[in-house]
Coordinates of C-alpha atoms and ligand atoms in Angstrom, one line a residue:
X1 CA 105.4 116.0 85.2
X2 CA 103.6 115.9 88.5
X3 CA 105.5 117.4 91.4
X4 CA 106.1 116.1 95.0
X5 CA 104.9 118.5 97.7
X6 CA 106.0 118.0 101.3
X7 CA 103.4 119.2 103.8
X8 CA 105.1 120.8 106.8
X9 CA 102.8 120.0 109.7
X10 CA 105.1 120.4 112.8
X11 CA 104.3 122.9 115.5
X12 CA 107.3 125.1 115.1
X13 CA 109.0 126.7 112.1
X14 CA 112.4 125.5 113.3
X15 CA 111.2 121.9 113.4
X16 CA 109.6 122.3 109.9
X17 CA 113.0 123.5 108.6
X18 CA 114.7 120.5 110.1
X19 CA 112.2 118.1 108.5
X20 CA 112.5 120.0 105.2
X21 CA 116.3 119.7 105.4
X22 CA 116.0 115.9 105.9
X23 CA 113.6 115.3 103.0
X24 CA 114.5 118.1 100.6
X25 CA 116.0 115.9 98.0
X26 CA 112.5 114.2 97.4
X27 CA 110.5 117.5 97.4
X28 CA 109.9 119.9 94.5
X29 CA 107.6 122.1 96.6
X30 CA 106.7 122.4 100.3
X31 CA 103.5 123.5 101.9
X32 CA 103.7 125.4 105.2
X33 CA 100.6 124.4 107.0
X34 CA 100.3 127.5 109.2
X35 CA 97.2 126.1 110.9
X36 CA 99.4 123.3 112.4
X37 CA 101.9 125.9 113.9
X38 CA 101.7 126.9 117.6
X39 CA 99.9 130.3 117.8
X40 CA 103.0 132.4 118.5
X41 CA 104.9 130.7 115.7
X42 CA 102.2 131.7 113.2
X43 CA 103.3 135.3 113.6
X44 CA 106.8 134.5 112.4
X45 CA 106.1 133.0 109.0
X46 CA 107.2 136.0 106.9
X47 CA 110.9 134.9 106.8
X48 CA 110.2 131.3 106.2
X49 CA 110.4 131.2 102.4
X50 CA 113.9 132.7 102.6
X51 CA 115.0 130.2 105.2
X52 CA 113.3 127.2 103.4
X53 CA 114.7 128.0 100.0
X54 CA 112.2 125.9 98.1
X55 CA 108.9 126.9 96.3
X56 CA 106.5 127.2 99.2
X57 CA 102.7 127.1 99.5
X58 CA 101.2 129.2 102.2
X59 CA 98.1 127.4 103.6
X60 CA 96.0 128.2 106.6
X61 CA 93.4 125.5 106.6
X62 CA 90.1 125.9 108.5
X63 CA 88.7 123.1 110.6
X64 CA 85.7 122.8 108.3
X65 CA 88.1 121.9 105.5
X66 CA 90.0 119.4 107.6
X67 CA 92.6 121.8 109.1
X68 CA 93.3 123.2 112.5
X69 CA 92.7 126.9 112.2
X70 CA 89.9 127.8 114.7
X71 CA 90.0 131.6 114.5
X72 CA 87.7 133.8 112.5
X73 CA 88.1 134.7 108.8
X74 CA 89.4 138.2 109.6
X75 CA 92.3 136.7 111.6
X76 CA 93.0 134.2 108.9
X77 CA 93.2 136.8 106.1
X78 CA 95.4 139.0 108.3
X79 CA 97.8 136.0 108.7
X80 CA 97.8 135.4 105.0
X81 CA 98.7 139.1 104.3
X82 CA 101.4 138.9 107.0
X83 CA 103.0 135.9 105.2
X84 CA 102.9 137.7 101.9
X85 CA 104.0 141.1 102.9
X86 CA 107.6 140.5 102.1
X87 CA 107.5 142.1 98.7
X88 CA 110.8 141.6 97.2
X89 CA 112.2 141.5 93.7
X90 CA 113.9 138.2 94.6
X91 CA 110.9 135.9 94.4
X92 CA 112.7 133.2 96.4
X93 CA 112.0 135.3 99.4
X94 CA 108.2 135.1 98.8
X95 CA 105.8 132.3 99.1
X96 CA 105.4 130.9 95.6
X97 CA 101.8 129.9 96.1
X98 CA 98.9 130.9 98.3
X99 CA 96.1 128.5 99.0
X100 CA 92.7 130.4 99.0
X101 CA 89.5 128.5 99.4
X102 CA 86.9 128.9 96.7
X103 CA 84.4 130.6 99.1
X104 CA 87.0 133.2 100.3
X105 CA 86.3 136.3 98.3
X106 CA 88.8 139.0 99.1
X107 CA 89.8 140.8 95.8
X108 CA 92.4 143.0 97.5
X109 CA 94.2 139.9 98.9
X110 CA 94.2 138.3 95.5
X111 CA 95.5 141.4 93.8
X112 CA 98.3 141.8 96.3
X113 CA 99.2 138.1 96.0
X114 CA 99.6 138.4 92.3
X115 CA 101.6 141.6 92.6
X116 CA 104.1 139.7 94.8
X117 CA 104.4 137.1 92.0
X118 CA 102.7 134.5 94.1
X119 CA 100.4 132.0 92.3
X120 CA 96.9 131.3 93.8
X121 CA 95.8 127.8 94.4
X122 CA 92.0 128.0 94.5
X123 CA 90.9 125.2 96.6
X124 CA 87.8 123.2 97.4
X125 CA 87.6 120.5 100.1
X126 CA 84.9 118.0 100.8
X127 CA 85.9 116.2 104.0
X128 CA 82.7 114.1 104.0
X129 CA 82.3 112.8 100.5
X130 CA 82.5 113.3 96.8
X131 CA 80.3 115.8 95.0
X132 CA 78.0 114.3 92.4
X133 CA 78.7 117.0 89.8
X134 CA 82.4 117.0 90.1
X135 CA 83.4 117.9 86.5
X136 CA 81.0 120.9 86.8
X137 CA 82.5 121.8 90.2
X138 CA 86.0 121.8 88.8
X139 CA 85.0 123.9 85.8
X140 CA 83.1 126.4 87.8
X141 CA 85.8 127.1 90.4
X142 CA 86.6 130.8 90.5
X143 CA 90.0 131.4 88.9
X144 CA 91.9 133.6 86.6
X145 CA 95.2 133.9 84.9
X146 CA 97.7 131.2 86.0
X147 CA 95.8 130.2 89.1
X148 CA 95.7 126.5 89.9
X149 CA 92.4 124.8 90.8
X150 CA 92.5 122.3 93.6
X151 CA 89.7 119.9 94.3
X152 CA 90.1 117.5 97.2
X153 CA 87.2 115.2 98.0
X154 CA 86.8 112.3 100.3
X155 CA 86.4 108.9 98.5
X156 CA 84.0 106.8 100.6
X157 CA 84.1 104.1 97.9
X158 CA 86.2 103.1 94.9
X159 CA 83.4 104.6 92.8
X160 CA 84.2 108.1 94.2
X161 CA 87.8 107.7 93.0
X162 CA 86.6 106.7 89.5
X163 CA 84.3 109.8 89.5
X164 CA 87.3 112.1 90.3
X165 CA 89.4 110.5 87.5
X166 CA 86.6 111.0 85.0
X167 CA 85.7 114.5 86.2
X168 CA 89.4 115.5 85.9
X169 CA 89.5 114.3 82.3
X170 CA 86.3 116.2 81.4
X171 CA 87.1 119.5 83.0
X172 CA 89.3 121.2 80.5
X173 CA 92.9 122.3 80.3
X174 CA 93.1 124.4 83.5
X175 CA 96.1 123.4 85.7
X176 CA 94.6 121.3 88.5
X177 CA 95.4 119.5 91.7
X178 CA 93.0 116.6 92.2
X179 CA 92.9 114.4 95.2
X180 CA 90.7 111.6 96.5
X181 CA 91.3 111.5 100.2
X182 CA 91.1 108.3 102.3
X183 CA 92.1 104.7 101.6
X184 CA 90.2 104.4 98.3
X185 CA 92.0 107.4 96.9
X186 CA 95.6 106.3 97.5
X187 CA 96.0 105.6 93.8
X188 CA 95.0 109.2 93.0
X189 CA 98.1 110.3 94.9
X190 CA 100.6 107.8 93.5
X191 CA 99.2 108.2 90.0
X192 CA 98.8 112.0 90.1
X193 CA 100.2 112.0 86.5
X194 CA 97.4 109.7 85.3
X195 CA 94.8 111.8 87.2
X196 CA 96.0 115.0 85.7
X197 CA 97.2 116.5 89.0
X198 CA 99.8 119.2 89.1
X199 CA 101.3 117.8 92.4
X200 CA 101.0 115.1 95.0
X201 CA 100.9 116.2 98.7
X202 CA 103.0 114.0 101.0
X203 CA 104.1 114.2 104.6
X204 CA 107.2 112.9 106.4
X205 CA 105.2 110.3 108.2
X206 CA 108.2 108.6 109.9
X207 CA 108.7 111.8 111.9
X208 CA 106.5 111.4 115.0
X209 CA 105.7 115.1 115.2
X210 CA 104.8 115.5 111.5
X211 CA 101.4 114.0 111.1
X212 CA 99.7 113.4 107.7
X213 CA 98.1 116.7 106.5
X214 CA 95.1 114.7 105.1
X215 CA 93.7 111.2 105.2
X216 CA 95.5 108.8 102.8
X217 CA 98.6 110.8 102.4
X218 CA 101.8 108.8 101.6
X219 CA 105.1 109.2 103.2
X220 CA 107.4 111.3 101.0
X221 CA 110.3 108.9 101.0
X222 CA 108.0 106.0 100.2
X223 CA 106.5 107.9 97.3
X224 CA 109.8 108.9 95.9
X225 CA 111.9 105.8 96.5
X226 CA 109.4 102.9 96.6
X227 CA 106.9 104.2 94.0
X228 CA 109.6 106.1 92.0
X229 CA 107.0 108.9 91.6
X230 CA 109.3 111.1 89.6
X231 CA 109.6 108.4 86.9
X232 CA 105.8 107.9 86.5
X233 CA 104.6 109.2 83.1
X234 CA 101.5 108.6 81.0
X235 CA 103.5 105.7 79.4
X236 CA 104.3 104.0 82.7
X237 CA 102.7 100.5 83.0
X238 CA 100.5 100.4 86.0
X239 CA 100.0 97.2 88.1
X240 CA 98.6 96.8 91.5
X241 CA 96.9 94.8 94.2
X242 CA 93.2 94.9 95.3
X243 CA 91.6 93.6 98.4
X244 CA 89.9 94.8 101.6
X245 CA 91.0 96.2 104.0
X246 CA 94.5 95.8 102.5
X247 CA 95.9 97.8 105.4
X248 CA 99.4 96.5 105.1
X249 CA 100.5 94.4 102.1
X250 CA 103.9 93.2 101.2
X251 CA 103.3 93.1 97.4
X252 CA 104.0 96.7 96.5
X253 CA 107.4 96.4 98.3
X254 CA 108.2 93.3 96.3
X255 CA 107.0 94.4 92.8
X256 CA 108.3 98.0 92.9
X257 CA 111.7 96.7 94.0
X258 CA 111.8 94.3 91.1
X259 CA 110.7 97.0 88.7
X260 CA 113.4 99.3 90.0
X261 CA 116.1 96.7 89.9
X262 CA 115.1 95.8 86.3
X263 CA 114.8 99.4 85.3
X264 CA 111.2 98.8 84.1
X265 CA 108.9 101.7 83.4
X266 CA 106.2 100.3 85.7
X267 CA 104.6 100.9 89.0
X268 CA 102.7 98.7 91.4
X269 CA 99.9 100.5 93.4
X270 CA 97.7 99.4 96.3
X271 CA 94.0 99.6 95.3
X272 CA 92.0 99.0 98.5
X273 CA 88.5 98.5 97.3
X274 CA 85.1 98.1 98.9
X275 CA 83.9 96.2 95.9
X276 CA 85.9 94.2 93.4
X277 CA 83.7 95.3 90.5
X278 CA 84.5 98.9 91.2
X279 CA 88.2 98.1 91.3
X280 CA 88.0 96.4 87.9
X281 CA 86.2 99.5 86.5
X282 CA 88.9 101.7 87.9
X283 CA 91.6 99.4 86.5
X284 CA 90.0 99.6 83.1
X285 CA 89.8 103.4 83.2
X286 CA 93.5 103.6 84.3
X287 CA 94.6 101.0 81.7
X288 CA 96.0 98.8 84.5
X289 CA 98.0 95.9 83.1
X290 CA 97.7 93.4 86.0
X291 CA 96.3 93.0 89.5
X292 CA 97.1 90.8 92.4
X293 CA 93.8 89.9 94.0
X294 CA 93.6 89.1 97.7
X295 CA 91.2 88.5 100.5
X296 CA 88.2 88.7 100.2
X297 CA 87.9 89.0 96.4
X298 CA 89.6 85.8 95.1
X299 CA 86.2 84.2 94.3
X300 CA 84.1 87.3 93.5
X301 CA 86.6 88.5 90.8
X302 CA 85.9 85.4 88.7
X303 CA 82.7 86.8 87.0
X304 CA 84.8 89.7 85.6
X305 CA 87.2 87.5 83.7
X306 CA 87.1 87.0 80.0
X307 CA 89.4 83.9 80.3
X308 CA 90.6 81.8 83.2
X309 CA 93.3 79.2 83.7
X310 CA 92.3 75.5 84.5
X311 CA 93.5 76.2 88.1
X312 CA 91.0 78.9 88.6
X313 CA 88.3 76.5 87.4
X314 CA 89.3 73.7 89.7
X315 CA 90.2 75.7 92.7
X316 CA 87.3 78.2 92.3
X317 CA 89.6 81.1 93.3
X318 CA 91.7 83.6 91.3
X319 CA 94.6 85.7 92.8
X320 CA 96.0 87.2 89.6
X321 CA 94.4 89.0 86.7
X322 CA 96.2 90.3 83.7
X323 CA 95.1 92.3 80.7
X324 CA 94.7 90.2 77.6
X325 CA 93.3 91.2 74.1
X326 CA 89.8 90.1 75.1
X327 CA 89.7 91.5 78.6
X328 CA 91.0 90.2 81.9
X329 CA 92.6 86.7 82.2
X330 CA 92.5 85.1 85.6
X331 CA 95.1 82.7 87.1
X332 CA 95.9 81.2 90.5
X333 CA 99.5 81.5 91.5
X334 CA 98.9 80.5 95.1
X335 CA 98.6 76.9 94.0
X336 CA 102.0 76.7 92.2
X337 CA 103.6 78.9 94.9
X338 CA 102.4 76.5 97.5
X339 CA 103.5 73.3 95.9
X340 CA 106.9 74.6 94.9
X341 CA 107.5 75.8 98.4
X342 CA 106.3 72.5 100.0
X343 CA 108.4 70.3 97.7
X344 CA 111.5 72.3 98.3
X345 CA 110.9 72.3 102.0
X346 CA 110.3 68.5 102.2
X347 CA 112.9 67.7 99.5
X348 CA 110.4 65.5 97.7
X349 CA 109.5 65.3 94.0
X350 CA 105.9 64.3 94.7
X351 CA 103.8 63.3 97.6
X352 CA 102.8 59.8 96.5
X353 CA 103.9 58.2 99.8
X354 CA 103.0 61.1 102.0
X355 CA 100.0 61.3 104.4
X356 CA 99.0 64.9 104.9
X357 CA 96.7 66.9 107.1
X358 CA 95.3 70.2 106.0
X359 CA 93.9 72.5 108.7
X360 CA 91.2 74.7 107.3
X361 CA 88.8 74.6 104.3
X362 CA 88.7 78.2 103.1
X363 CA 90.1 79.8 99.9
X364 CA 93.7 79.1 100.7
X365 CA 92.9 75.5 101.6
X366 CA 91.2 75.0 98.3
X367 CA 94.4 75.9 96.4
X368 CA 96.4 73.6 98.8
X369 CA 94.0 70.7 98.4
X370 CA 94.1 70.8 94.6
X371 CA 97.9 70.7 94.6
X372 CA 98.0 67.9 97.1
X373 CA 95.7 65.9 94.8
X374 CA 97.9 66.7 91.8
X375 CA 101.0 65.5 93.8
X376 CA 99.3 62.3 94.9
X377 CA 99.1 62.8 98.7
X378 CA 96.7 60.9 100.9
X379 CA 95.0 63.8 102.6
X380 CA 92.8 64.6 105.6
X381 CA 91.0 68.0 105.7
X382 CA 90.1 69.3 109.2
X383 CA 88.1 72.4 109.6
X384 CA 86.3 74.2 112.5
X385 CA 83.1 74.1 110.5
X386 CA 82.9 70.4 109.6
X387 CA 80.5 70.9 106.7
X388 CA 83.1 72.9 104.8
X389 CA 85.7 70.2 105.4
X390 CA 83.4 67.7 104.0
X391 CA 82.6 69.7 100.9
X392 CA 86.3 70.3 100.1
X393 CA 87.3 66.7 100.8
X394 CA 84.5 65.5 98.5
X395 CA 86.1 67.2 95.5
X396 CA 89.2 65.0 95.8
X397 CA 88.0 62.0 97.7
X398 CA 90.0 63.0 100.8
X399 CA 89.2 62.2 104.4
X400 CA 87.6 64.9 106.5
X401 CA 86.8 65.9 110.1
X402 CA 86.4 68.8 112.5
X403 CA 89.0 70.2 114.8
X404 CA 87.5 68.5 117.8
X405 CA 89.1 65.6 119.7
X406 CA 87.7 63.1 117.1
X407 CA 89.2 65.0 114.2
X408 CA 92.5 65.5 116.0
X409 CA 92.7 61.8 116.6
X410 CA 92.4 61.1 112.9
X411 CA 95.5 63.3 112.4
X412 CA 97.6 60.5 113.9
X413 CA 97.2 58.7 110.6
X414 CA 97.9 61.7 108.4
X415 CA 100.9 63.3 110.0
X416 CA 103.9 63.0 107.7
X417 CA 103.2 66.6 106.7
X418 CA 100.8 69.1 108.3
X419 CA 99.7 72.2 106.5
X420 CA 98.0 75.0 108.5
X421 CA 95.9 77.2 106.1
X422 CA 93.6 79.2 108.4
X423 CA 94.0 82.7 109.6
X424 CA 94.3 81.5 113.2
X425 CA 97.4 83.0 114.8
X426 CA 97.9 85.7 112.2
X427 CA 99.1 89.2 113.2
X428 CA 100.5 90.7 116.3
X429 CA 99.8 88.9 119.6
X430 CA 97.3 86.5 118.3
X431 CA 97.4 83.5 120.6
X432 CA 95.1 81.3 118.6
X433 CA 96.2 77.7 117.9
X434 CA 93.7 76.0 115.6
X435 CA 94.8 72.5 116.5
X436 CA 95.7 73.0 120.2
X437 CA 94.6 69.4 121.0
X438 CA 97.2 67.8 118.7
X439 CA 100.4 66.5 120.2
X440 CA 103.4 66.6 117.9
X441 CA 105.7 63.6 117.9
X442 CA 108.6 65.6 116.5
X443 CA 108.7 63.8 113.2
X444 CA 106.1 65.8 111.3
X445 CA 107.1 68.3 108.7
X446 CA 104.9 71.4 109.4
X447 CA 104.0 74.3 107.2
X448 CA 101.9 77.3 108.1
X449 CA 100.8 79.6 105.3
X450 CA 101.0 82.6 107.6
X451 CA 104.2 84.6 107.5
X452 CA 103.4 87.3 110.0
X453 CA 104.3 86.5 112.7
X454 CA 107.1 84.3 111.5
X455 CA 106.1 81.7 114.0
X456 CA 102.4 81.3 114.8
X457 CA 101.7 79.7 118.2
X458 CA 100.9 76.5 116.2
X459 CA 104.2 76.6 114.3
X460 CA 106.2 77.4 117.5
X461 CA 104.7 74.5 119.3
X462 CA 105.7 72.3 116.4
X463 CA 109.2 73.6 116.4
X464 CA 109.5 73.2 120.1
X465 CA 108.5 69.6 119.7
X466 CA 111.4 69.0 117.4
X467 CA 109.5 69.2 114.0
X468 CA 110.9 70.8 110.9
X469 CA 108.8 73.9 110.2
X470 CA 108.3 76.4 107.5
X471 CA 106.1 79.6 107.4
X472 CA 104.4 81.1 104.4
X473 CA 107.0 83.6 103.4
X474 CA 108.7 81.3 100.9
X475 CA 105.3 80.5 99.3
X476 CA 104.5 84.3 99.1
X477 CA 107.6 85.0 97.2
X478 CA 107.2 82.0 94.9
X479 CA 103.6 82.9 94.0
X480 CA 104.7 86.6 93.4
X481 CA 107.3 85.3 90.9
X482 CA 104.6 83.5 88.9
X483 CA 102.6 86.7 89.0
X484 CA 105.5 88.7 87.7
X485 CA 105.7 86.4 84.7
X486 CA 102.0 86.6 84.0
X487 CA 102.1 90.4 84.4
X488 CA 105.2 91.1 82.2
X489 CA 105.5 88.0 80.0
X490 CA 109.1 87.7 81.2
X491 CA 110.9 85.1 83.4
X492 CA 111.4 86.3 86.9
X493 CA 115.0 87.6 87.4
X494 CA 116.1 85.0 90.0
X495 CA 119.5 86.6 90.6
X496 CA 117.7 89.6 92.1
X497 CA 116.0 87.6 94.9
X498 CA 118.6 88.2 97.6
X499 CA 118.1 92.0 97.1
X500 CA 114.3 91.9 97.4
X501 CA 112.8 91.8 100.8
X502 CA 109.2 91.9 101.9
X503 CA 108.7 94.3 104.7
X504 CA 105.8 95.3 106.9
X505 CA 103.9 92.3 105.8
X506 CA 100.8 91.0 107.6
X507 CA 99.7 88.2 105.4
X508 CA 97.1 89.8 103.2
X509 CA 98.9 88.8 100.0
Ligands
ATR1 P1 91.3 82.3 103.2 O1 91.0 82.6 101.8 O2 92.4 83.1 103.8 O3 91.5 80.8 103.4 P2 88.6 82.1 104.2 O4 88.1 81.5 102.9 O5 87.7 83.1 104.8 O6 90.0 82.7 104.0 O7 88.8 80.8 105.2 C1 89.3 81.0 106.5 C2 89.6 79.7 107.1 O8 90.2 79.9 108.4 C3 88.4 78.8 107.3 O9 88.8 77.4 107.2 C4 88.0 79.1 108.8 O10 87.2 78.1 109.4 P3 85.6 78.1 109.3 O11 85.3 77.6 108.0 O12 85.2 77.3 110.4 O13 85.2 79.6 109.4 C5 89.4 79.2 109.4 N1 89.5 79.9 110.6 C6 89.4 81.2 110.8 N2 89.6 81.5 112.1 C7 89.8 80.4 112.8 C8 90.0 80.0 114.1 N3 90.1 80.9 115.1 N4 90.1 78.7 114.4 C9 90.1 77.7 113.5 N5 89.8 78.0 112.2 C10 89.7 79.3 111.8

């Protein structure tokens, strides 16, 4: 079972001990990053294993390998020897592991290390990219006895992460630590077990003076509690979300919480991807059971589907793929999530008497428009780019216009319900109001698909004018419930809803 390693990257040993104390219950191993210590602290490392009382890795990372040690190799080797020199029958007083780079050839140091009962982690770092001959690189790393081989490369694309996964599988039985650094390699950390990695390096990222030891590292508490890393085995069902940039997404919080509360052997992983085809290839290689698909891949994922629901056909966008016997099956849960949310909000059974304006004509608006048609609403589509409004309206015989004064005037006849579907106003301090010319009369029911911030400038203006308003949070949860059913074949456990909260969400799905 892969272990959790807490990287200690604070400037003093005392502070590192404090951090270790706070997160000890999540860590199997800790790594003392001596290169992160203040220079005078580096001389005091000898007693640290005894104080820390956890299997410790001694690492002095050079700047060329992504660390902070700027001195020469002589000084570095001296420091390593200083750290190891506490020869003691009680191994708890020694470092359990010493990280030695593959190009550091000091036989006497290796010999002494082994004499002290310390295991060598033979490491290779590529902070620029991923080597083309990775399997060969892993196989040819100098090692002997019970050394562990560590290969840490930078994934500049999702393809690099696939290369690491495949190379790991082809490189024999040697105990390994395999890491794809950067955003495209986040899955290689959470799924260390699937990648065949001995451990996953983490940091205590919520501590301000404990920075990530490498790009893409995950917070130790998040790895242990949200992703339930210690429960992940080869049998664990893997789900996830793909999109770009996918910087912050609420879905892992939602799904992993449901999986935990339901005691399911499943994990939901973010797969930020520079190309949707690469993500599908990785999902195949990892035997992923289902993916949420978000901006900008809801359309480009369609060619990878073996089957698709009628909604995907009519909307032209797919936000859910699940593994079927023939390949990937695509569905669109945005549509159902939206209409459930709207009907609940307005207290209506259908929209046959409603006159509705949709602001926007992008992917989200397409799902909204198809549902408005199904529910019988008389609809006006307004979009900044009028051509797109016309195209979308033509599919359903809706009225259309632009967001200029002429279009806004038309809204006066379609203002029982107004639905804002654009990204205008999304995120922190975004003052954009896509329909700033429209004056609310206070009777409109107004829905904005954005949920972060909770009130966009547009929605706030509506609320201030006396309108009933609703943001996109409810729709987000409702579409995720449909996804849960598609992923697992089970009804969503409604009784758990009060215990599931989306956090840190920015509207990427
Ligand atoms: P999504 O899948 O989230 O709907 P999209 O397909 O890229 O994303 O569509 C974005 C929508 O937001 C479009 O309707 C876009 O208008 P244009 O078609 O004119 O580009 C709209 N949009 C984005 N920023 C906007 C802004 N500042 N003001 C008005 N509309 C905006």
